[in-house]
Tab-separated table of C-alpha atoms in Angstrom:
chain	number	residue	atom	x	y	z
A	1	MET	CA	99.098	118.504	102.120
A	2	LYS	CA	95.252	118.604	103.230
A	3	GLY	CA	94.225	117.051	105.828
A	4	ARG	CA	96.093	121.776	104.770
A	5	TYR	CA	95.866	118.524	104.532
A	6	LEU	CA	98.436	119.441	105.352
A	7	SER	CA	96.608	119.468	102.472
A	8	LEU	CA	100.376	120.640	102.147
A	9	ALA	CA	98.738	123.790	101.507
A	10	ALA	CA	98.805	121.180	105.284
A	11	THR	CA	102.481	121.348	104.943
A	12	GLY	CA	102.704	125.127	104.201
A	13	ALA	CA	104.243	125.238	100.685
A	14	ALA	CA	101.017	126.206	99.151
A	15	LEU	CA	101.455	128.748	95.967
A	16	CYS	CA	99.954	131.574	93.768
A	17	LEU	CA	101.402	130.594	91.034
A	18	THR	CA	100.289	129.888	87.895
A	19	ALA	CA	99.397	126.384	86.289
A	20	VAL	CA	101.590	125.048	84.587
A	21	THR	CA	101.069	122.136	81.600
A	22	LEU	CA	104.264	119.687	81.036
A	23	THR	CA	105.077	116.845	79.104
A	24	GLY	CA	107.516	114.235	79.228
A	25	CYS	CA	108.393	114.817	75.599
A	26	GLY	CA	107.176	117.091	72.846
A	27	SER	CA	105.333	119.394	73.476
A	28	LEU	CA	101.010	120.510	73.625
A	29	SER	CA	100.684	120.163	70.099
A	30	SER	CA	102.260	117.597	69.299
A	31	LEU	CA	99.789	114.326	68.169
A	32	THR	CA	100.132	111.431	68.947
A	33	GLY	CA	99.938	108.022	67.312
A	34	ASP	CA	96.767	106.382	66.769
A	35	ASN	CA	97.943	103.657	69.016
A	36	GLU	CA	98.660	105.787	71.544
A	37	VAL	CA	97.270	106.705	75.054
A	38	THR	CA	97.601	110.189	76.417
A	39	LEU	CA	97.514	110.109	80.318
A	40	ARG	CA	96.764	113.483	81.713
A	41	VAL	CA	97.734	114.026	85.499
A	42	VAL	CA	97.005	116.915	87.385
A	43	ALA	CA	99.186	117.649	90.981
A	44	ALA	CA	99.991	120.331	93.103
A	45	GLU	CA	102.441	123.266	93.511
A	46	TYR	CA	105.230	122.212	96.182
A	47	GLY	CA	107.601	124.855	95.942
A	48	ASP	CA	107.843	128.372	96.693
A	49	ASN	CA	109.250	129.930	93.583
A	50	PRO	CA	109.748	128.922	90.025
A	51	GLN	CA	113.185	127.888	90.679
A	52	ASN	CA	112.144	125.603	93.202
A	53	THR	CA	108.310	124.207	91.129
A	54	SER	CA	106.682	120.679	90.995
A	55	ALA	CA	106.744	120.977	87.655
A	56	THR	CA	110.202	120.446	87.563
A	57	TYR	CA	109.788	117.117	89.165
A	58	TRP	CA	107.171	115.885	87.417
A	59	LYS	CA	108.796	116.711	83.858
A	60	ASP	CA	111.471	115.000	84.525
A	61	LEU	CA	109.129	111.434	86.009
A	62	ALA	CA	106.639	111.544	83.235
A	63	GLY	CA	109.571	112.311	80.915
A	64	ALA	CA	111.444	108.899	82.361
A	65	PHE	CA	108.317	107.179	82.406
A	66	GLU	CA	107.818	107.478	78.809
A	67	LYS	CA	111.037	105.931	77.560
A	68	ASP	CA	110.543	102.430	79.604
A	69	HIS	CA	106.711	102.885	78.229
A	70	PRO	CA	106.429	103.342	74.502
A	71	GLY	CA	102.435	104.447	73.382
A	72	VAL	CA	101.760	106.038	76.699
A	73	ARG	CA	101.835	109.481	76.529
A	74	VAL	CA	102.008	111.829	80.230
A	75	GLU	CA	100.966	115.224	79.826
A	76	VAL	CA	100.850	116.701	83.592
A	77	SER	CA	98.657	120.419	84.926
A	78	VAL	CA	100.956	121.678	87.967
A	79	TYR	CA	98.099	123.981	89.786
A	80	SER	CA	98.631	126.088	93.191
A	81	TRP	CA	97.064	125.125	96.461
A	82	SER	CA	94.982	127.308	96.639
A	83	GLU	CA	93.579	126.543	92.921
A	84	VAL	CA	93.916	122.591	92.117
A	85	ASP	CA	91.783	120.870	94.106
A	86	ALA	CA	88.708	123.386	91.863
A	87	LYS	CA	90.109	123.081	89.292
A	88	VAL	CA	89.308	119.055	89.688
A	89	ALA	CA	86.325	120.228	90.901
A	90	ALA	CA	85.266	122.222	87.616
A	91	MET	CA	86.943	118.714	85.407
A	92	VAL	CA	84.692	116.309	86.784
A	93	LYS	CA	81.991	118.383	86.651
A	94	ALA	CA	82.583	118.893	83.072
A	95	GLY	CA	82.777	115.443	82.268
A	96	LYS	CA	86.752	115.838	81.791
A	97	ALA	CA	87.909	114.283	84.569
A	98	PRO	CA	91.845	113.677	84.570
A	99	ASP	CA	93.826	110.579	84.324
A	100	ILE	CA	95.643	111.139	87.449
A	101	ALA	CA	94.933	113.969	90.752
A	102	GLN	CA	97.342	114.712	93.154
A	103	ILE	CA	94.686	116.887	95.370
A	104	GLY	CA	94.263	117.431	98.919
A	105	ALA	CA	90.904	114.409	98.881
A	106	TYR	CA	89.263	111.999	97.442
A	107	ALA	CA	86.000	111.265	99.683
A	108	ASP	CA	83.658	112.901	97.602
A	109	TYR	CA	85.253	110.801	94.157
A	110	ALA	CA	85.338	107.341	95.102
A	111	ALA	CA	81.608	108.178	96.825
A	112	ALA	CA	80.293	108.682	93.531
A	113	GLY	CA	81.900	106.023	92.255
A	114	LYS	CA	84.053	108.217	90.134
A	115	LEU	CA	87.704	106.114	90.959
A	116	TYR	CA	88.904	103.289	90.501
A	117	THR	CA	90.246	101.154	93.799
A	118	ALA	CA	93.896	100.892	94.666
A	119	GLU	CA	93.834	96.955	94.183
A	120	GLU	CA	92.634	97.764	90.514
A	121	LEU	CA	95.357	99.759	89.411
A	122	LEU	CA	98.500	99.067	91.757
A	123	SER	CA	100.586	95.734	91.675
A	124	VAL	CA	100.842	94.224	95.049
A	125	GLN	CA	104.155	95.376	95.559
A	126	THR	CA	103.325	98.598	95.163
A	127	GLU	CA	99.737	98.264	97.714
A	128	ALA	CA	101.607	96.994	100.063
A	129	ASP	CA	104.394	99.199	100.085
A	130	PHE	CA	101.707	102.197	102.025
A	131	LEU	CA	102.551	102.968	105.450
A	132	GLY	CA	98.950	101.625	107.296
A	133	PRO	CA	97.955	104.282	108.768
A	134	LEU	CA	98.200	106.860	105.725
A	135	SER	CA	96.460	103.288	103.561
A	136	ASP	CA	93.818	103.466	106.456
A	137	ALA	CA	93.345	106.944	106.079
A	138	GLY	CA	93.073	106.565	101.263
A	139	LYS	CA	89.559	104.052	102.544
A	140	VAL	CA	86.137	104.332	102.566
A	141	LYS	CA	83.836	101.623	103.527
A	142	ARG	CA	87.327	99.517	104.153
A	143	VAL	CA	88.123	99.742	100.848
A	144	GLN	CA	90.973	102.349	99.253
A	145	TYR	CA	90.909	104.798	96.971
A	146	GLY	CA	93.463	107.147	97.686
A	147	MET	CA	96.481	106.694	97.850
A	148	PRO	CA	98.502	108.171	99.874
A	149	PHE	CA	101.272	110.775	98.372
A	150	VAL	CA	103.301	112.746	100.693
A	151	ALA	CA	102.954	113.460	104.470
A	152	SER	CA	104.077	115.491	107.289
A	153	THR	CA	103.580	115.428	111.276
A	154	ARG	CA	103.970	118.203	113.943
A	155	LEU	CA	105.849	118.562	116.573
A	156	LEU	CA	106.561	121.288	118.902
A	157	PHE	CA	109.306	123.970	118.077
A	158	TYR	CA	110.536	126.295	120.310
A	159	ASN	CA	113.285	128.988	120.147
A	160	GLU	CA	116.185	127.918	122.292
A	161	LYS	CA	117.438	131.757	122.794
A	162	LEU	CA	114.340	132.809	123.670
A	163	LEU	CA	113.755	129.820	126.446
A	164	THR	CA	117.306	130.375	127.837
A	165	ASP	CA	116.681	134.183	128.303
A	166	ALA	CA	113.420	133.520	130.112
A	167	GLY	CA	115.138	131.035	132.317
A	168	VAL	CA	113.221	127.843	130.752
A	169	LEU	CA	116.638	126.761	129.603
A	170	GLY	CA	119.427	126.932	131.024
A	171	LYS	CA	122.402	129.056	129.694
A	172	ASP	CA	124.272	125.643	129.207
A	173	ALA	CA	120.652	123.906	127.117
A	174	LYS	CA	122.829	123.717	124.069
A	175	ASP	CA	124.947	121.338	125.568
A	176	ALA	CA	122.330	119.368	127.459
A	177	LYS	CA	120.967	116.287	126.849
A	178	GLY	CA	118.127	115.979	124.542
A	179	GLY	CA	117.790	120.087	125.444
A	180	TRP	CA	113.511	121.537	126.790
A	181	GLN	CA	111.475	118.363	127.798
A	182	PRO	CA	108.048	119.544	128.379
A	183	LYS	CA	105.872	116.544	129.181
A	184	SER	CA	102.687	118.494	130.520
A	185	TRP	CA	99.836	121.230	129.661
A	186	ALA	CA	101.767	122.308	132.757
A	187	ASP	CA	104.748	122.750	131.450
A	188	LEU	CA	103.913	124.444	128.706
A	189	GLU	CA	102.004	127.129	130.787
A	190	ALA	CA	104.532	127.891	133.004
A	191	ALA	CA	107.006	128.034	130.182
A	192	ALA	CA	104.906	130.717	128.148
A	193	LYS	CA	104.722	132.280	131.384
A	194	LYS	CA	108.715	133.034	131.751
A	195	LEU	CA	108.794	134.057	128.198
A	196	LYS	CA	106.040	136.618	128.870
A	197	GLY	CA	107.499	137.769	131.578
A	198	ALA	CA	110.454	138.491	129.715
A	199	GLY	CA	108.902	140.500	127.042
A	200	VAL	CA	108.549	138.057	124.628
A	201	PRO	CA	105.656	139.228	122.401
A	202	THR	CA	104.203	135.708	121.612
A	203	PRO	CA	105.209	133.273	124.723
A	204	PHE	CA	103.007	130.821	123.109
A	205	ALA	CA	101.779	131.006	119.051
A	206	LEU	CA	97.681	129.860	118.517
A	207	PRO	CA	97.071	129.948	115.075
A	208	LEU	CA	92.940	129.227	114.453
A	209	GLY	CA	92.609	131.227	112.176
A	210	ARG	CA	91.189	130.215	108.681
A	211	GLU	CA	94.581	128.972	106.842
A	212	GLU	CA	95.052	126.027	108.638
A	213	ALA	CA	92.709	126.092	111.737
A	214	GLN	CA	91.422	122.305	111.244
A	215	ALA	CA	95.209	121.606	112.275
A	216	GLU	CA	95.898	123.126	114.888
A	217	THR	CA	92.654	122.014	116.711
A	218	MET	CA	93.479	118.433	115.796
A	219	MET	CA	97.028	118.578	117.549
A	220	TRP	CA	95.005	120.483	120.418
A	221	LEU	CA	92.818	117.744	120.636
A	222	LEU	CA	94.786	114.798	120.264
A	223	SER	CA	96.359	115.636	122.773
A	224	GLY	CA	93.833	116.316	125.368
A	225	GLY	CA	93.052	113.006	124.652
A	226	GLY	CA	90.214	113.372	122.146
A	227	GLY	CA	89.937	114.189	118.404
A	228	TYR	CA	87.283	114.407	116.259
A	229	THR	CA	86.450	111.044	115.964
A	230	ASP	CA	85.319	108.532	118.542
A	231	ASN	CA	87.108	104.933	118.346
A	232	GLU	CA	84.592	103.866	116.172
A	233	GLU	CA	85.432	106.234	113.731
A	234	SER	CA	82.041	108.225	114.501
A	235	TYR	CA	82.123	112.359	114.918
A	236	ALA	CA	82.815	113.161	118.959
A	237	ILE	CA	83.690	116.980	117.829
A	238	ASP	CA	82.004	117.066	121.941
A	239	SER	CA	83.591	115.422	123.548
A	240	ALA	CA	84.089	116.404	127.387
A	241	GLU	CA	87.705	115.662	126.436
A	242	ASN	CA	87.496	118.025	123.426
A	243	THR	CA	85.143	120.130	125.793
A	244	LYS	CA	88.305	120.338	128.493
A	245	THR	CA	91.126	120.795	126.224
A	246	PHE	CA	89.764	124.256	124.780
A	247	GLU	CA	88.663	125.583	128.025
A	248	PHE	CA	92.552	125.245	128.899
A	249	LEU	CA	93.070	126.841	125.923
A	250	ARG	CA	90.812	129.827	126.720
A	251	ASP	CA	91.743	130.390	130.320
A	252	LYS	CA	95.149	129.228	130.916
A	253	MET	CA	96.567	130.440	127.704
A	254	VAL	CA	94.616	132.935	126.251
A	255	GLY	CA	92.741	134.476	129.454
A	256	GLN	CA	96.714	134.839	130.754
A	257	GLY	CA	97.909	136.368	127.336
A	258	LEU	CA	100.163	134.387	126.708
A	259	THR	CA	99.145	134.143	122.926
A	260	GLY	CA	100.608	137.350	121.777
A	261	PRO	CA	98.894	140.442	120.799
A	262	THR	CA	96.455	138.766	117.317
A	263	GLU	CA	93.671	137.367	118.461
A	264	PRO	CA	93.834	133.242	117.922
A	265	GLY	CA	90.953	132.780	115.788
A	266	LYS	CA	92.792	135.946	113.204
A	267	LEU	CA	95.906	134.220	112.880
A	268	ASN	CA	96.831	132.374	110.644
A	269	ARG	CA	99.573	129.536	110.299
A	270	GLN	CA	102.161	130.636	108.511
A	271	ASP	CA	101.546	134.171	109.917
A	272	ALA	CA	103.448	132.338	113.008
A	273	PHE	CA	105.581	131.123	111.419
A	274	ASP	CA	106.635	133.924	109.762
A	275	ALA	CA	106.624	135.434	113.331
A	276	PHE	CA	108.981	132.384	114.701
A	277	ALA	CA	111.460	133.193	112.244
A	278	ARG	CA	111.948	136.412	112.912
A	279	GLY	CA	112.316	135.483	116.900
A	280	GLU	CA	109.381	136.721	117.800
A	281	VAL	CA	107.349	133.647	119.536
A	282	GLY	CA	109.004	131.711	121.913
A	283	MET	CA	106.841	128.156	121.350
A	284	LEU	CA	104.184	126.916	118.465
A	285	ASN	CA	102.782	123.947	116.498
A	286	GLY	CA	105.300	123.099	113.237
A	287	HIS	CA	105.981	121.062	110.660
A	288	PRO	CA	108.390	120.181	108.534
A	289	THR	CA	108.714	123.346	106.268
A	290	LEU	CA	109.211	124.710	108.910
A	291	LEU	CA	112.371	123.889	109.378
A	292	LYS	CA	114.211	125.226	106.415
A	293	GLN	CA	112.598	129.114	107.071
A	294	ALA	CA	113.713	129.433	110.497
A	295	ALA	CA	117.277	127.949	109.634
A	296	GLN	CA	117.257	130.569	106.967
A	297	LYS	CA	116.464	133.212	109.172
A	298	GLY	CA	119.685	131.927	111.734
A	299	VAL	CA	116.567	130.905	114.869
A	300	LYS	CA	118.542	128.267	116.794
A	301	PHE	CA	115.172	126.126	117.695
A	302	GLY	CA	114.740	123.045	119.263
A	303	MET	CA	111.689	120.395	118.665
A	304	VAL	CA	109.998	117.929	121.182
A	305	PRO	CA	106.392	116.340	120.775
A	306	MET	CA	103.345	118.244	121.896
A	307	PRO	CA	102.965	117.709	125.665
A	308	THR	CA	99.528	116.514	126.638
A	309	ALA	CA	97.261	116.671	129.187
A	310	ASP	CA	98.469	114.881	131.594
A	311	GLY	CA	101.841	114.128	130.824
A	312	SER	CA	100.391	110.085	129.091
A	313	GLU	CA	101.026	109.506	126.008
A	314	HIS	CA	98.831	110.408	123.123
A	315	PRO	CA	99.577	109.905	118.974
A	316	THR	CA	100.169	112.901	117.433
A	317	MET	CA	98.477	114.566	114.114
A	318	GLY	CA	100.250	113.208	110.725
A	319	VAL	CA	98.336	115.255	107.449
A	320	ALA	CA	98.411	113.326	103.967
A	321	ASP	CA	98.066	115.207	100.019
A	322	TRP	CA	96.517	112.090	98.080
A	323	VAL	CA	96.636	110.637	94.500
A	324	MET	CA	93.518	108.783	92.572
A	325	ALA	CA	92.489	107.535	89.402
A	326	PHE	CA	89.869	108.413	87.861
A	327	LYS	CA	87.322	105.635	85.717
A	328	ASN	CA	88.636	106.890	82.111
A	329	GLY	CA	89.173	103.711	80.880
A	330	HIS	CA	93.124	103.789	81.435
A	331	ARG	CA	93.158	101.774	84.377
A	332	LYS	CA	96.175	99.769	82.898
A	333	GLU	CA	98.350	102.759	81.916
A	334	SER	CA	97.360	104.830	85.196
A	335	GLY	CA	98.223	101.694	87.003
A	336	LYS	CA	101.782	101.662	85.451
A	337	PHE	CA	102.596	105.355	85.698
A	338	LEU	CA	101.549	105.297	89.673
A	339	ASP	CA	103.900	101.931	90.316
A	340	TYR	CA	106.316	104.140	88.666
A	341	LEU	CA	105.445	106.868	90.690
A	342	TYR	CA	105.637	104.856	93.987
A	343	GLU	CA	108.818	103.153	92.761
A	344	SER	CA	111.345	104.052	96.219
A	345	LYS	CA	113.828	106.874	94.224
A	346	ASN	CA	110.912	108.164	92.577
A	347	VAL	CA	109.574	108.754	96.454
A	348	THR	CA	112.801	109.957	97.942
A	349	THR	CA	113.510	112.350	95.150
A	350	PHE	CA	110.195	114.144	95.970
A	351	THR	CA	110.375	114.517	99.684
A	352	ASN	CA	113.776	115.193	99.628
A	353	LYS	CA	113.533	118.235	97.404
A	354	TYR	CA	110.028	119.349	100.062
A	355	ASP	CA	111.560	117.148	102.944
A	356	LEU	CA	108.673	116.071	103.022
A	357	LEU	CA	107.910	112.743	104.841
A	358	PRO	CA	107.010	109.704	102.270
A	359	ALA	CA	104.120	107.603	101.986
A	360	THR	CA	105.622	104.443	102.040
A	361	THR	CA	107.323	102.282	104.077
A	362	SER	CA	110.417	101.879	101.483
A	363	GLY	CA	110.435	105.149	101.086
A	364	TYR	CA	110.361	105.236	104.999
A	365	ARG	CA	113.403	103.564	105.286
A	366	ALA	CA	115.734	105.022	102.913
A	367	MET	CA	114.864	108.274	105.079
A	368	GLU	CA	115.642	106.636	108.106
A	369	ALA	CA	119.039	105.762	106.669
A	370	GLY	CA	119.768	108.724	105.117
A	371	THR	CA	121.972	111.721	106.799
A	372	GLY	CA	123.027	115.188	105.974
A	373	GLY	CA	121.073	118.011	105.223
A	374	SER	CA	118.249	118.215	106.803
A	375	ALA	CA	118.082	113.871	107.272
A	376	ALA	CA	118.487	114.329	110.929
A	377	GLN	CA	115.474	116.904	111.561
A	378	LEU	CA	113.825	115.278	109.581
A	379	LYS	CA	114.093	111.766	111.200
A	380	THR	CA	112.464	113.323	114.738
A	381	PHE	CA	109.080	113.774	112.408
A	382	LEU	CA	109.689	110.362	110.631
A	383	THR	CA	109.603	108.829	113.844
A	384	ALA	CA	106.383	110.080	115.039
A	385	LEU	CA	104.526	109.169	111.939
A	386	PRO	CA	103.770	104.989	111.655
A	387	ASN	CA	101.747	106.331	114.885
A	388	ALA	CA	100.154	109.540	113.687
A	389	ARG	CA	96.118	109.603	113.510
A	390	LEU	CA	95.126	111.521	110.218
A	391	TYR	CA	91.885	114.369	109.747
A	392	PRO	CA	88.314	111.236	108.834
A	393	VAL	CA	89.571	112.368	105.011
A	394	GLY	CA	87.445	109.160	104.414
A	395	LYS	CA	84.004	111.023	104.966
A	396	LYS	CA	82.640	112.207	102.333
A	397	SER	CA	81.873	115.070	104.862
A	398	TRP	CA	85.289	116.185	105.860
A	399	ALA	CA	85.417	118.926	103.859
A	400	GLY	CA	82.444	120.327	104.987
A	401	VAL	CA	83.381	119.861	108.732
A	402	SER	CA	86.836	121.041	108.267
A	403	GLU	CA	84.971	125.002	106.976
A	404	ASP	CA	83.117	124.542	109.989
A	405	VAL	CA	86.049	124.290	112.565
A	406	LYS	CA	87.972	127.372	110.216
A	407	THR	CA	84.998	129.386	110.563
A	408	ASN	CA	84.326	128.845	114.137
A	409	ILE	CA	86.718	127.339	116.333
A	410	GLY	CA	88.900	130.740	117.345
A	411	LYS	CA	84.908	131.803	118.701
A	412	ALA	CA	85.843	129.350	121.935
A	413	VAL	CA	88.793	130.164	123.178
A	414	GLN	CA	87.724	134.477	123.170
A	415	PRO	CA	87.061	135.344	126.635
A	416	GLY	CA	83.848	135.043	128.111
A	417	GLY	CA	83.573	131.617	124.896
A	418	GLN	CA	82.163	128.849	124.959
A	419	PRO	CA	83.991	126.084	124.221
A	420	ALA	CA	81.212	123.488	124.896
A	421	LYS	CA	78.512	125.464	122.853
A	422	VAL	CA	81.271	125.733	119.670
A	423	LEU	CA	81.981	122.087	119.933
A	424	GLU	CA	78.337	121.184	119.725
A	425	ASP	CA	77.413	122.708	117.159
A	426	ILE	CA	79.932	121.798	114.928
A	427	ALA	CA	79.550	117.940	116.148
A	428	VAL	CA	76.213	118.519	115.274
A	429	SER	CA	76.372	119.844	112.161
A	430	ALA	CA	79.240	117.439	111.508
A	431	ARG	CA	76.561	114.085	112.604
A	432	VAL	CA	73.480	115.619	110.172
A	433	ALA	CA	76.110	115.813	107.008
A	434	ASP	CA	77.695	112.399	107.811
A	435	GLY	CA	74.367	110.788	108.435
A	436	GLN	CA	74.852	110.505	112.261
A	437	ARG	CA	71.703	110.115	114.326
């Protein structure tokens, strides 16, 4: 989910697998009839091994679609998150854009006039089924080009044993109603101090390394009452609220030795997740993929909304990955395939497989009604989705701004760092890139 996310290279499922190209039926070398249309689809890999590769999902989906739509063939190429965006960019540059791409960002292509609008592609029922915040995030100048594929939200994870041993939780914590319920940053700081006193290597993991610094940053900005943009959707990265947020992180969390031995600017998200799964981290911000990773290692954990600066409610962060259709002359066929992709059964098959959240109301309701497995835990994330704030992905400048954050935000929390200056530098570059004065 690039927003990672979240992309989802923002949900944490990026792979280094070789590309897998498949069709619903037949081989790539098989000939199509004179009246057949072949849709070329490029998709991202969400699995973490060959046994749970996304290629299996797409093969089954394409095959079922072809049976119901004679005359349309679907060829899908699946690439790892580390290369899928670049692959599509190269195809577009070479004049060989795929018909449909499921990747991390769409705004550049929309701004260049290369995409069909959602209205041109989808049935009214499908278009209306997208969750509001996700649909809005897919718009450029109020026109939707990006169709949300899957989503995730973020919660604060904590290690129950470590917090219990440190005296943050009572010995009967597992029987306490709701477990630990921190509301403010003061609660977070107090718990981290107790964890440090108990010898926990990393009381609070703060991954501001390159992998997903833009996500960790946004979570903190929102919880401090700020964000990347203001209410008018103009960049406001250097706002007073954002500066105060990073002063808190520099002085109270990093400055008091509460973020562990690795400098936040050099700590990547997956390394933080791995350390949590080893029982070395007391608290960290996480998304749904951490559920399975921690459970597989036997870590008993709790999840709560991210505490805020003063304890008042603020939006959580959401991340979505995107589907788009290029203007290749196959508007009708692409629209039919996308309507099929977004049928509730197909949405839930994918989200259930990878512990992700649906981007549609029908998928949301199906997950809400689900039981067993990780369904109950996922509902905690699901509850936050309708009101979540997403990256400003509708801005074609966002990719560059995100890269700037990844490169420089860690400097703001170093001892002696200057949050106001770091944020101002990022903000000035963002406004120039966005055409703001």
